[in-house]
Amino acid sequence: MPDGFPRRLRVLGLDPGLGVTGWGVIEAEANRLRHVADGVVETDAALPLPARLAALHGALAEIIAAWRPDEAAVEETFVNRNPLSTLKLGQARGVVLLAPALAGIPVAEYQATAVKRAVVGRGHAQKQQVQAMVRMLLPGAAPRRADAADALAVAICHAHHRATAARLEG
């Protein structure tokens, strides 16, 4: 393996949202992927925005401390219908990018189409197809929420991109 590329890579995938942020941890070694953990962070819509962002950050910091990922990957999200929703999502996304960065973890970003292409083979795959392929690629994984499955898909995408980069460097 090239310098700086761990033999076994632990990846934290994140699917940002203000109300619900999905997270998933996988390990990648050579061409093998292994499910480690997944879940969601939910914030209370009754709280003011700063409190929700603080709660999101605190929960992500706990996840990072518990699972100790080597790298993180975040899905790029875009919402165009409602400007206020887009702004709030952007703020939540900032927290999702910040939490691993503050822990000294490198963070990569992937467009939704790139994630779907890496997992399903098509950039415009349906959510159900992504969930089915996540379960197929990660035996034993049974994410209960679509947000967690999406986060695992982001982690898979990153593992594939890292493996390709390592092969090209080697």
GROMACS .gro file of C-alpha atoms in nm, residues 58-130:
model
   73
   58GLY     CA    1  -2.244   1.693   1.994
   59ALA     CA    2  -2.395   1.371   1.861
   60LEU     CA    3  -2.147   1.355   1.571
   61ALA     CA    4  -1.855   1.414   1.810
   62GLU     CA    5  -1.977   1.118   2.019
   63ILE     CA    6  -2.007   0.896   1.709
   64ILE     CA    7  -1.656   0.992   1.599
   65ALA     CA    8  -1.514   0.922   1.946
   66ALA     CA    9  -1.692   0.586   1.967
   67TRP     CA   10  -1.609   0.451   1.619
   68ARG     CA   11  -1.276   0.629   1.550
   69PRO     CA   12  -1.292   0.656   1.171
   70ASP     CA   13  -0.978   0.716   0.965
   71GLU     CA   14  -1.166   0.928   0.711
   72ALA     CA   15  -1.511   1.073   0.659
   73ALA     CA   16  -1.724   1.124   0.350
   74VAL     CA   17  -2.021   1.357   0.319
   75GLU     CA   18  -2.289   1.367   0.053
   76GLU     CA   19  -2.330   1.701  -0.121
   77THR     CA   20  -2.692   1.804  -0.093
   78PHE     CA   21  -2.890   2.061  -0.284
   79VAL     CA   22  -3.244   2.177  -0.224
   80ASN     CA   23  -3.386   2.438  -0.459
   81ARG     CA   24  -3.758   2.457  -0.382
   82ASN     CA   25  -3.756   2.645  -0.053
   83PRO     CA   26  -3.476   2.897   0.009
   84LEU     CA   27  -3.519   2.885   0.389
   85SER     CA   28  -3.495   2.504   0.390
   86THR     CA   29  -3.189   2.522   0.167
   87LEU     CA   30  -3.022   2.766   0.405
   88LYS     CA   31  -3.096   2.550   0.711
   89LEU     CA   32  -2.971   2.239   0.532
   90GLY     CA   33  -2.654   2.426   0.441
   91GLN     CA   34  -2.599   2.517   0.804
   92ALA     CA   35  -2.650   2.156   0.913
   93ARG     CA   36  -2.415   2.045   0.636
   94GLY     CA   37  -2.153   2.287   0.770
   95VAL     CA   38  -2.176   2.119   1.111
   96VAL     CA   39  -2.150   1.775   0.946
   97LEU     CA   40  -1.831   1.885   0.766
   98LEU     CA   41  -1.693   2.056   1.076
   99ALA     CA   42  -1.729   1.771   1.326
  100PRO     CA   43  -1.482   1.529   1.162
  101ALA     CA   44  -1.252   1.815   1.059
  102LEU     CA   45  -1.224   1.928   1.423
  103ALA     CA   46  -1.132   1.569   1.515
  104GLY     CA   47  -0.847   1.580   1.261
  105ILE     CA   48  -1.021   1.341   1.020
  106PRO     CA   49  -0.990   1.405   0.646
  107VAL     CA   50  -1.330   1.476   0.487
  108ALA     CA   51  -1.427   1.404   0.126
  109GLU     CA   52  -1.745   1.518  -0.047
  110TYR     CA   53  -1.944   1.335  -0.314
  111GLN     CA   54  -2.240   1.435  -0.526
  112ALA     CA   55  -2.549   1.215  -0.489
  113THR     CA   56  -2.513   1.093  -0.848
  114ALA     CA   57  -2.154   0.982  -0.782
  115VAL     CA   58  -2.268   0.789  -0.472
  116LYS     CA   59  -2.546   0.617  -0.663
  117ARG     CA   60  -2.312   0.536  -0.951
  118ALA     CA   61  -2.055   0.383  -0.712
  119VAL     CA   62  -2.313   0.170  -0.531
  120VAL     CA   63  -2.575   0.086  -0.795
  121GLY     CA   64  -2.397   0.159  -1.122
  122ARG     CA   65  -2.643   0.432  -1.225
  123GLY     CA   66  -2.630   0.796  -1.119
  124HIS     CA   67  -3.007   0.829  -1.110
  125ALA     CA   68  -3.092   0.509  -0.922
  126GLN     CA   69  -3.397   0.498  -0.696
  127LYS     CA   70  -3.360   0.506  -0.315
  128GLN     CA   71  -3.483   0.145  -0.290
  129GLN     CA   72  -3.211   0.032  -0.533
  130VAL     CA   73  -2.945   0.206  -0.323
   0.00000   0.00000   0.00000
